Short mmCIF file of C-alpha atoms in Angstrom, two decimals:
data_model
loop_
_atom_site.label_atom_id
_atom_site.label_comp_id
_atom_site.label_asym_id
_atom_site.label_seq_id
_atom_site.Cartn_x
_atom_site.Cartn_y
_atom_site.Cartn_z
CA MET A 17 -0.38 0.60 0.44
CA PRO A 18 1.41 3.73 -1.13
CA TYR A 19 2.35 6.26 1.48
CA GLU A 20 -0.06 9.07 1.52
CA LEU A 21 1.20 12.34 2.01
CA TYR A 22 -0.54 15.11 3.49
CA TYR A 23 0.12 18.43 2.43
CA TRP A 24 -0.94 21.75 0.64
CA PRO A 25 -1.03 21.13 -2.81
CA THR A 26 0.61 25.03 -4.42
CA ILE A 27 4.09 25.31 -2.51
CA GLN A 28 7.37 23.55 -1.07
CA GLY A 29 6.66 24.19 2.19
CA ARG A 30 7.14 21.23 4.86
CA GLY A 31 6.28 18.66 3.08
CA GLU A 32 9.00 18.87 1.03
CA PHE A 33 11.67 17.77 3.25
CA VAL A 34 9.28 14.95 2.98
CA ARG A 35 8.49 13.91 -1.11
CA LEU A 36 12.28 14.88 -0.69
CA ALA A 37 12.75 12.11 1.18
CA LEU A 38 9.87 10.04 -0.56
CA GLU A 39 11.35 10.38 -3.21
CA GLU A 40 15.80 9.12 -2.81
CA ALA A 41 13.56 6.22 -0.37
CA ALA A 42 11.56 5.33 -4.63
CA ALA A 43 9.15 4.51 -2.38
CA GLU A 44 5.51 4.59 -3.65
CA TYR A 45 2.65 7.41 -2.20
CA VAL A 46 -0.07 9.59 -3.59
CA ASP A 47 0.34 13.30 -2.59
CA VAL A 48 -3.21 13.27 -1.35
CA ALA A 49 -4.32 16.60 -2.34
CA ARG A 50 -2.26 17.29 -5.46
CA THR A 51 -4.55 14.70 -7.27
CA LYS A 52 -8.69 15.26 -7.39
CA ASN A 53 -10.67 15.94 -4.51
CA GLY A 54 -7.93 15.67 -2.26
CA MET A 55 -8.41 18.40 -0.47
CA ALA A 56 -11.15 17.87 0.60
CA ALA A 57 -9.92 14.91 2.44
CA MET A 58 -7.39 16.64 3.15
CA THR A 59 -9.50 18.75 5.03
CA ARG A 60 -11.35 16.04 6.11
CA MET A 61 -8.50 14.21 8.74
CA MET A 62 -7.91 18.28 9.56
CA GLU A 63 -11.51 18.27 11.67
CA SER A 64 -12.11 15.23 11.95
CA ARG A 65 -13.77 14.18 15.61
CA GLN A 66 -12.86 10.98 15.12
CA GLU A 67 -9.69 10.89 15.49
CA VAL A 68 -6.95 9.50 18.17
CA HIS A 69 -3.70 11.51 17.14
CA PRO A 70 -5.29 14.63 15.94
CA PRO A 71 -2.64 16.29 13.64
CA PHE A 72 -1.83 20.27 14.79
CA ALA A 73 -1.44 20.84 11.34
CA PRO A 74 -0.25 19.73 8.20
CA PRO A 75 1.61 17.94 6.60
CA PHE A 76 1.13 14.23 7.60
CA LEU A 77 2.09 10.76 6.59
CA LYS A 78 -0.75 7.96 6.72
CA SER A 79 1.41 4.24 6.63
CA GLY A 80 -1.89 1.87 6.94
CA ARG A 81 -2.90 2.31 10.51
CA LEU A 82 -0.38 5.32 11.78
CA LEU A 83 -1.13 9.11 10.84
CA ILE A 84 2.33 10.86 11.33
CA ALA A 85 2.47 14.75 11.90
CA GLN A 86 5.43 16.91 12.71
CA THR A 87 7.58 16.94 9.24
CA ALA A 88 10.98 15.67 11.99
CA ASN A 89 8.56 12.91 13.51
CA ILE A 90 7.54 12.03 9.96
CA LEU A 91 11.41 11.77 8.78
CA LEU A 92 12.12 10.00 12.26
CA PHE A 93 10.33 7.24 11.03
CA LEU A 94 11.24 7.60 7.20
CA GLY A 95 14.35 7.26 7.93
CA ALA A 96 14.13 4.14 10.26
CA ARG A 97 12.12 2.36 7.27
CA HIS A 98 14.46 3.75 4.50
CA ARG A 99 18.01 3.80 5.75
CA LEU A 100 17.75 7.51 5.38
CA ALA A 101 19.21 7.46 8.93
CA PRO A 102 21.48 5.10 11.34
CA ALA A 103 20.04 2.22 12.95
CA ASP A 104 22.18 3.05 16.15
CA ASP A 105 19.90 4.54 18.66
CA ALA A 106 23.43 6.80 19.64
CA GLY A 107 23.00 7.21 15.34
CA ARG A 108 19.57 7.99 15.31
CA LEU A 109 19.25 11.04 17.06
CA TRP A 110 22.11 12.16 16.16
CA THR A 111 20.49 12.81 13.07
CA HIS A 112 17.18 13.28 14.66
CA GLN A 113 19.06 16.44 16.31
CA LEU A 114 20.06 17.89 13.58
CA GLN A 115 16.88 17.90 11.43
CA LEU A 116 15.42 19.73 14.50
CA THR A 117 17.87 22.04 14.51
CA ILE A 118 16.77 22.65 10.54
CA ALA A 119 13.09 22.46 11.52
CA ASP A 120 14.00 26.25 14.11
CA TRP A 121 15.49 27.49 11.24
CA LEU A 122 13.34 27.04 9.35
CA VAL A 123 10.63 28.74 11.64
CA GLU A 124 13.56 32.14 11.82
CA ILE A 125 13.36 31.99 7.90
CA HIS A 126 9.63 31.91 7.68
CA ASP A 127 9.19 34.80 10.06
CA THR A 128 11.49 37.06 7.62
CA HIS A 129 8.38 37.99 5.94
CA HIS A 130 6.06 37.57 8.61
CA PRO A 131 7.29 38.49 11.51
CA ILE A 132 3.89 39.60 13.11
CA ALA A 133 1.39 36.72 12.34
CA SER A 134 0.93 34.01 10.33
CA GLY A 135 -1.72 35.42 9.18
CA LEU A 136 -1.82 38.45 7.45
CA TYR A 137 -0.59 39.41 4.70
CA TYR A 138 3.35 40.24 4.47
CA GLU A 139 1.94 43.41 3.24
CA ASP A 140 0.96 44.62 6.95
CA GLN A 141 3.60 43.57 7.92
CA LYS A 142 6.75 44.68 5.70
CA SER A 143 8.57 46.87 8.49
CA GLU A 144 9.26 44.83 11.15
CA SER A 145 10.08 41.80 8.16
CA ARG A 146 12.91 44.63 6.49
CA ARG A 147 14.01 44.54 10.03
CA ARG A 148 13.69 41.37 11.05
CA ALA A 149 15.16 40.35 7.77
CA ALA A 150 18.64 42.10 7.55
CA ASP A 151 18.87 40.56 11.13
CA PHE A 152 18.36 37.04 10.27
CA ILE A 153 20.12 37.41 7.24
CA LYS A 154 23.47 39.44 9.72
CA ASN A 155 23.38 37.09 12.70
CA ARG A 156 21.09 34.21 12.42
CA LEU A 157 22.63 32.72 8.94
CA PRO A 158 25.94 33.27 9.23
CA LYS A 159 25.22 30.86 12.06
CA TYR A 160 23.53 28.31 10.97
CA LEU A 161 25.05 27.96 7.94
CA GLY A 162 29.08 28.20 10.56
CA TYR A 163 26.74 25.16 12.47
CA PHE A 164 27.00 22.58 9.90
CA GLN A 165 29.60 23.21 8.30
CA ARG A 166 31.44 22.21 11.21
CA VAL A 167 29.17 19.06 11.97
CA MET A 168 30.43 18.36 8.21
CA ASP A 169 34.33 19.54 9.44
CA ALA A 170 33.67 17.46 12.35
CA ASN A 171 32.00 14.61 10.47
CA PRO A 172 35.05 12.09 10.67
CA ARG A 173 33.42 9.37 8.34
CA SER A 174 32.54 11.48 4.92
CA ASP A 175 33.49 14.51 3.82
CA VAL A 176 30.32 15.01 2.07
CA TYR A 177 28.06 13.94 4.41
CA LEU A 178 26.89 15.62 7.66
CA VAL A 179 25.77 11.43 9.47
CA GLY A 180 28.47 8.77 9.39
CA ALA A 181 29.51 7.71 5.00
CA ARG A 182 26.28 7.14 4.68
CA LEU A 183 23.13 10.30 2.84
CA THR A 184 20.39 10.27 5.44
CA TYR A 185 17.11 12.22 5.70
CA ALA A 186 19.97 15.21 6.97
CA ASP A 187 21.23 16.06 3.94
CA LEU A 188 17.62 15.53 2.11
CA SER A 189 16.56 17.71 4.23
CA LEU A 190 19.77 20.50 4.43
CA PHE A 191 19.72 20.11 0.42
CA GLN A 192 16.28 22.04 1.05
CA THR A 193 17.14 24.00 2.80
CA VAL A 194 19.93 25.77 1.43
CA ALA A 195 17.68 25.53 -2.19
CA GLY A 196 15.68 27.65 -0.92
CA LEU A 197 18.19 30.03 0.41
CA ASN A 198 19.35 30.02 -2.73
CA PHE A 199 16.36 31.50 -4.03
CA ALA A 200 14.74 33.71 -0.83
CA PHE A 201 18.51 35.23 -0.88
CA PRO A 202 20.34 35.37 -3.96
CA ARG A 203 22.54 38.27 -2.90
CA ALA A 204 23.15 36.87 0.46
CA MET A 205 23.85 34.14 -0.52
CA ALA A 206 26.01 35.35 -3.36
CA ARG A 207 28.29 36.86 -0.66
CA ILE A 208 28.65 35.08 2.74
CA ALA A 209 27.93 30.86 0.52
CA ARG A 210 32.65 30.16 -0.21
CA ARG A 211 32.57 30.56 3.28
CA TYR A 212 30.81 27.39 4.12
CA PRO A 213 32.20 24.97 1.01
CA ARG A 214 31.27 21.64 2.60
CA VAL A 215 27.59 23.19 2.56
CA ILE A 216 27.33 23.87 -1.12
CA ALA A 217 29.27 20.81 -1.94
CA LEU A 218 26.78 19.04 0.12
CA HIS A 219 24.18 21.06 -1.57
CA ASP A 220 25.48 20.28 -5.17
CA ARG A 221 26.36 16.22 -4.25
CA VAL A 222 22.60 15.79 -3.24
CA ALA A 223 21.22 17.23 -5.87
CA GLU A 224 22.71 15.27 -8.62
CA ARG A 225 21.55 11.92 -7.41
CA PRO A 226 20.08 10.05 -9.66
CA ARG A 227 15.92 10.35 -7.88
CA ILE A 228 16.87 13.10 -6.32
CA ALA A 229 17.47 15.11 -10.26
CA SER A 230 14.70 13.32 -11.74
CA TYR A 231 12.51 14.91 -9.00
CA LEU A 232 14.14 17.62 -9.29
CA ALA A 233 13.22 17.89 -12.96
CA SER A 234 10.17 16.67 -12.56
CA GLU A 235 6.22 18.02 -12.23
CA ARG A 236 6.58 16.54 -8.70
CA ARG A 237 8.65 19.10 -6.99
CA ILE A 238 7.01 22.45 -6.61
CA PRO A 239 9.03 25.65 -7.75
CA PHE A 240 9.88 27.62 -5.46
CA ASN A 241 7.36 30.90 -5.33
CA GLN A 242 5.81 33.68 -3.21
CA GLN A 243 3.89 31.67 -1.44
CA GLY A 244 6.82 28.82 0.29
CA ILE A 245 8.56 29.50 3.39
CA PHE A 246 11.09 30.72 0.68
CA ARG A 247 9.60 33.66 -0.23
CA HIS A 248 12.83 36.36 -2.99
CA TYR A 249 10.69 39.81 -1.83
CA PRO A 250 13.95 41.64 -2.87
CA GLU A 251 14.02 44.32 0.18
CA LEU A 252 14.48 42.11 2.14
CA ASP A 253 17.42 40.60 0.69
CA SER A 254 21.38 42.20 1.78
CA SER A 255 21.67 44.87 -0.47
CA LYS A 256 25.55 45.17 0.03
CA MET B 4 26.90 7.29 36.73
CA PRO B 5 24.29 10.55 36.17
CA TYR B 6 23.04 12.42 34.00
CA GLU B 7 24.39 16.01 33.20
CA LEU B 8 22.70 18.94 32.52
CA TYR B 9 23.89 22.22 30.28
CA TYR B 10 21.13 24.34 30.12
CA TRP B 11 21.63 28.53 31.23
CA PRO B 12 21.39 29.10 35.02
CA THR B 13 18.52 32.15 35.82
CA ILE B 14 16.28 30.42 33.57
CA GLN B 15 13.61 27.84 33.09
CA GLY B 16 13.87 27.92 29.33
CA ARG B 17 14.02 24.90 27.16
CA GLY B 18 15.73 23.48 29.95
CA GLU B 19 13.05 22.96 32.55
CA PHE B 20 11.37 20.43 29.99
CA VAL B 21 14.50 18.30 30.76
CA ARG B 22 14.55 19.25 34.19
CA LEU B 23 10.59 18.28 34.63
CA ALA B 24 10.96 14.42 32.73
CA LEU B 25 14.73 14.27 35.15
CA GLU B 26 12.21 14.75 37.70
CA GLU B 27 9.87 12.52 37.74
CA ALA B 28 12.27 9.60 36.61
CA ALA B 29 13.87 10.56 40.28
CA ALA B 30 16.61 10.47 38.12
CA GLU B 31 20.28 10.95 39.39
CA TYR B 32 21.20 14.22 37.52
CA VAL B 33 23.57 17.56 37.94
CA ASP B 34 22.17 20.93 36.49
CA VAL B 35 26.35 21.60 35.43
CA ALA B 36 25.77 24.92 34.62
CA ARG B 37 24.21 26.19 38.21
CA THR B 38 28.03 24.78 40.05
CA LYS B 39 30.87 26.07 40.54
CA ASN B 40 32.87 26.55 37.19
CA GLY B 41 29.61 24.73 35.46
CA MET B 42 28.84 27.44 33.39
CA ALA B 43 32.88 27.66 32.07
CA ALA B 44 32.14 23.72 31.50
CA MET B 45 29.40 24.25 29.14
CA THR B 46 31.01 27.37 27.20
CA ARG B 47 33.87 25.03 26.74
CA MET B 48 32.14 22.38 25.06
CA MET B 49 28.99 24.50 22.81
CA GLU B 50 33.15 26.33 21.37
CA SER B 51 34.98 22.53 21.03
CA ARG B 52 35.66 21.69 17.81
CA GLN B 53 36.55 18.24 18.56
CA GLU B 54 33.81 17.19 20.06
CA VAL B 55 31.89 15.19 17.08
CA HIS B 56 28.35 15.75 17.61
CA PRO B 57 27.92 18.99 18.60
CA PRO B 58 24.87 20.83 20.25
CA PHE B 59 23.82 23.82 18.85
CA ALA B 60 22.64 25.73 21.50
CA PRO B 61 21.65 24.46 24.67
CA PRO B 62 19.90 22.58 26.44
CA PHE B 63 21.40 19.32 25.99
CA LEU B 64 22.23 15.86 27.94
CA LYS B 65 25.78 13.67 28.70
CA SER B 66 24.61 10.30 28.93
CA GLY B 67 27.78 8.62 29.28
CA ARG B 68 29.20 8.88 26.39
CA LEU B 69 25.80 10.09 24.75
CA LEU B 70 26.06 13.85 23.79
CA ILE B 71 21.50 14.58 23.06
CA ALA B 72 20.69 18.19 22.45
CA GLN B 73 17.68 19.33 21.57
CA THR B 74 14.83 19.46 23.56
CA ALA B 75 12.43 17.49 22.44
CA ASN B 76 15.33 14.74 21.19
CA ILE B 77 16.42 14.67 24.18
CA LEU B 78 12.81 14.28 26.44
CA LEU B 79 12.61 11.04 23.26
CA PHE B 80 16.08 9.97 25.12
CA LEU B 81 14.73 9.76 28.54
CA GLY B 82 11.49 8.90 27.94
CA ALA B 83 12.42 5.15 26.12
CA ARG B 84 14.83 4.71 29.79
CA HIS B 85 12.52 6.06 31.98
CA ARG B 86 9.10 4.63 30.31
CA LEU B 87 7.64 7.86 30.75
CA ALA B 88 6.30 7.68 26.46
CA PRO B 89 4.74 3.81 25.34
CA ALA B 90 6.83 1.19 24.28
CA ASP B 91 4.96 0.87 21.18
CA ASP B 92 6.25 1.94 17.66
CA ALA B 93 2.80 4.02 17.72
CA GLY B 94 2.92 6.30 20.84
CA ARG B 95 6.30 7.01 20.78
CA LEU B 96 5.82 8.43 17.95
CA TRP B 97 2.90 10.16 19.28
CA THR B 98 4.07 11.21 21.66
CA HIS B 99 6.47 12.59 20.04
CA GLN B 100 4.17 14.25 17.81
CA LEU B 101 2.26 16.68 20.72
CA GLN B 102 6.01 17.13 22.27
CA LEU B 103 7.53 19.33 18.30
CA THR B 104 3.86 20.64 18.82
CA ILE B 105 4.82 22.50 21.61
CA ALA B 106 7.64 22.89 21.23
CA ASP B 107 6.26 24.88 17.69
CA TRP B 108 4.00 26.63 20.82
CA LEU B 109 7.32 27.63 22.61
CA VAL B 110 8.91 28.92 19.84
CA GLU B 111 6.05 31.44 19.06
CA ILE B 112 5.09 32.58 22.83
CA HIS B 113 9.12 33.69 22.93
CA ASP B 114 8.44 35.72 19.85
CA THR B 115 5.35 37.72 21.32
CA HIS B 116 8.67 39.82 23.25
CA HIS B 117 10.94 39.18 21.05
CA PRO B 118 9.50 38.74 18.04
CA ILE B 119 12.39 41.56 15.32
CA ALA B 120 15.72 39.34 17.22
CA SER B 121 16.34 37.22 20.28
CA GLY B 122 19.72 39.29 20.17
CA LEU B 123 17.95 42.84 20.38
CA TYR B 124 15.99 43.82 23.92
CA TYR B 125 12.67 43.81 24.38
CA GLU B 126 13.26 47.66 24.81
CA ASP B 127 13.98 47.42 21.14
CA GLN B 128 10.56 45.40 19.54
CA LYS B 129 8.10 47.08 22.13
CA SER B 130 6.15 48.31 19.12
CA GLU B 131 6.51 45.03 17.03
CA SER B 132 5.85 42.50 20.25
CA ARG B 133 2.94 44.94 20.57
CA ARG B 134 1.46 43.45 18.08
CA ARG B 135 2.39 40.13 17.49
CA ALA B 136 1.82 39.23 20.87
CA ALA B 137 -2.63 40.44 20.87
CA ASP B 138 -2.17 38.17 17.32
CA PHE B 139 -0.83 35.11 19.71
CA ILE B 140 -3.88 35.57 22.07
CA LYS B 141 -7.05 36.27 19.98
CA ASN B 142 -4.79 33.73 16.83
CA ARG B 143 -3.21 31.51 18.34
CA LEU B 144 -3.46 31.05 21.56
CA PRO B 145 -7.09 29.41 22.02
CA LYS B 146 -5.69 27.13 18.47
CA TYR B 147 -3.05 25.84 20.64
CA LEU B 148 -5.80 25.08 23.66
CA GLY B 149 -8.08 24.12 21.96
CA TYR B 150 -6.02 21.83 19.66
CA PHE B 151 -4.56 19.90 22.70
CA GLN B 152 -7.85 20.08 24.36
CA ARG B 153 -8.77 18.36 21.58
CA VAL B 154 -5.79 15.31 21.77
CA MET B 155 -7.49 15.02 25.48
CA ASP B 156 -11.08 14.74 23.89
CA ALA B 157 -10.42 12.00 21.72
CA ASN B 158 -7.12 10.20 24.24
CA PRO B 159 -9.93 6.52 24.20
CA ARG B 160 -7.93 5.77 27.86
CA SER B 161 -7.51 8.27 30.35
CA ASP B 162 -9.25 11.67 30.15
CA VAL B 163 -5.98 13.56 32.64
CA TYR B 164 -3.37 12.20 30.19
CA LEU B 165 -2.22 13.09 26.83
CA VAL B 166 -1.26 9.79 25.36
CA GLY B 167 -3.45 6.74 26.72
CA ALA B 168 -3.43 5.75 29.97
CA ARG B 169 0.04 7.09 31.72
CA LEU B 170 1.97 9.99 32.33
CA THR B 171 4.70 10.99 29.30
CA TYR B 172 6.89 13.58 29.30
CA ALA B 173 4.40 14.79 26.72
CA ASP B 174 1.66 16.41 29.79
CA LEU B 175 4.56 17.36 31.69
CA SER B 176 5.56 19.59 29.11
CA LEU B 177 1.96 20.82 28.58
CA PHE B 178 2.11 22.06 32.63
CA GLN B 179 5.87 23.38 31.91
CA THR B 180 3.69 25.63 28.94
CA VAL B 181 0.07 25.99 30.90
CA ALA B 182 2.12 27.41 34.11
CA GLY B 183 4.39 29.55 31.39
CA LEU B 184 1.08 30.91 29.98
CA ASN B 185 0.55 31.61 33.29
CA PHE B 186 2.85 33.96 34.24
CA ALA B 187 3.15 35.30 30.85
CA PHE B 188 -1.00 36.45 30.13
CA PRO B 189 -2.76 35.89 33.43
CA ARG B 190 -5.39 37.95 32.20
CA ALA B 191 -5.79 36.13 28.64
CA MET B 192 -5.10 33.63 30.84
CA ALA B 193 -8.18 34.01 33.20
CA ARG B 194 -10.82 35.21 30.46
CA ILE B 195 -10.51 32.48 27.99
CA ALA B 196 -8.63 28.65 29.92
CA ARG B 197 -12.02 27.41 30.94
CA ARG B 198 -12.69 26.76 27.88
CA TYR B 199 -10.02 24.21 28.20
CA PRO B 200 -11.38 21.73 30.64
CA ARG B 201 -8.65 19.27 30.79
CA VAL B 202 -6.07 21.61 29.37
CA ILE B 203 -6.11 23.31 33.18
CA ALA B 204 -6.51 20.34 35.53
CA LEU B 205 -4.00 18.16 33.72
CA HIS B 206 -1.50 20.87 34.47
CA ASP B 207 -3.08 20.84 38.50
CA ARG B 208 -2.69 17.30 38.56
CA VAL B 209 1.02 17.20 36.72
CA ALA B 210 0.97 19.95 40.22
CA GLU B 211 0.11 17.38 43.11
CA ARG B 212 3.04 14.67 41.59
CA PRO B 213 4.95 13.78 44.71
CA ARG B 214 7.43 14.22 42.31
CA ILE B 215 6.56 17.61 40.77
CA ALA B 216 5.53 19.77 43.52
CA SER B 217 8.05 18.68 45.84
CA TYR B 218 10.65 19.68 43.00
CA LEU B 219 8.46 22.35 42.63
CA ALA B 220 8.61 23.82 46.18
CA SER B 221 12.28 23.32 46.12
CA GLU B 222 15.62 25.42 45.41
CA ARG B 223 15.97 23.34 42.38
CA ARG B 224 13.68 24.70 41.10
CA ILE B 225 13.82 28.19 38.88
CA PRO B 226 11.40 30.61 39.36
CA PHE B 227 9.67 32.34 36.78
CA ASN B 228 11.45 36.30 35.96
CA GLN B 229 12.75 38.41 32.90
CA GLN B 230 14.64 36.71 31.32
CA GLY B 231 13.37 32.92 30.29
CA ILE B 232 11.01 32.46 27.44
CA PHE B 233 8.08 33.36 29.35
CA ARG B 234 7.56 36.84 30.70
CA HIS B 235 5.55 38.66 31.55
CA TYR B 236 4.78 42.33 30.48
CA PRO B 237 1.07 43.84 31.37
CA GLU B 238 1.28 46.16 28.35
CA LEU B 239 1.46 42.68 25.94
CA ASP B 240 -1.52 41.08 28.44
CA SER B 241 -5.24 40.40 26.81
CA SER B 242 -6.28 44.40 27.64
CA LYS B 243 -9.98 42.68 28.48
#
């Protein structure tokens, strides 16, 4: 039985981190909300009072009778099933720790264009966005990129992966984050990315993996756009 | 060998979610940064280039040779070891999912007083905080409280716990979040808490557990204050 992924049908968003893992695993899945009547099915599940494990928000994944939400939690589950994480406890926790740090980073990236309220339009929080994005580019972006560079420097078993000697879901997620940052903040990234050569090399390497390359070239990959987490507002990008 | 918990010594913060689990488990632990020279030890670990699993930020927990960071990840580890989560995969993932939702909520609570930059003082982002806190109280607070009420309504095995028939670390974390909200937003909570009776009952019940009650009355419990995640600024609390 194929997995059922439930996520907003018009953006990459958090669902994309799950899609990348499913694609790399060559797992069969249905991207439910992108099918006919799929949005209605997703809404029904979110509003159901019968569901004993209701999700707070998409994405969520149905696997047989299991319904799992929270991106990092879904990846914890898929990582163990599809060898996208080490099987031992220490490696499994370390991979998850990196994923949770990427999740924190992602909130900060989103909030560069929504610092006041996710329910308001960007246009209604534009001046606050300018302040938040400037701080993000100056302080937080180098801190996160530097952290992942340091993690790669410290990995005794690989120059190209975050964890041990093999690809994990954390690598896929770091790829997606760098790809999104290149879209959202091209000037800032052009200026500072060279300081984090391993992170950039990881991004490039993941993009070339056969299954990922084929996915990225397919219609299953929703393009970056101005409704997702990563948005390109030139006025929020670095001016230097 | 006792656990070593590393966290900022003067606030509850994210470390408190770990402390509550350790206290309920009656586990031996050292709150390292609160001991003599402990802050220097914590800083050394954070800056070490030898550490192959460096944490991005506190809290982190040392258990023998394991070094684990990210609050929810630490609780995933402790939950399995101290029966603070179900042993089966489905229950373990569900408990973790709830914890990750609490983690998201916590970021939003923090950002009510730091919507622009965590590196700036509250006083430098006060007008933005007013806007963000008003939206939080109106839209996000009821959404999260309502979600956890719904989870409790849907639990077929208990009226007083989130998961199955026994206490889990997610209950401890929901307790801490409600306690913090009562401190930070007393007027808003007084107005709306009655709509979520199970959530409030869970908070009260956890506070009365013998080990938790004894912990809360001890000097190990750092009081809420104006440096932590939960801060009481009357101007950010509901005016009605």
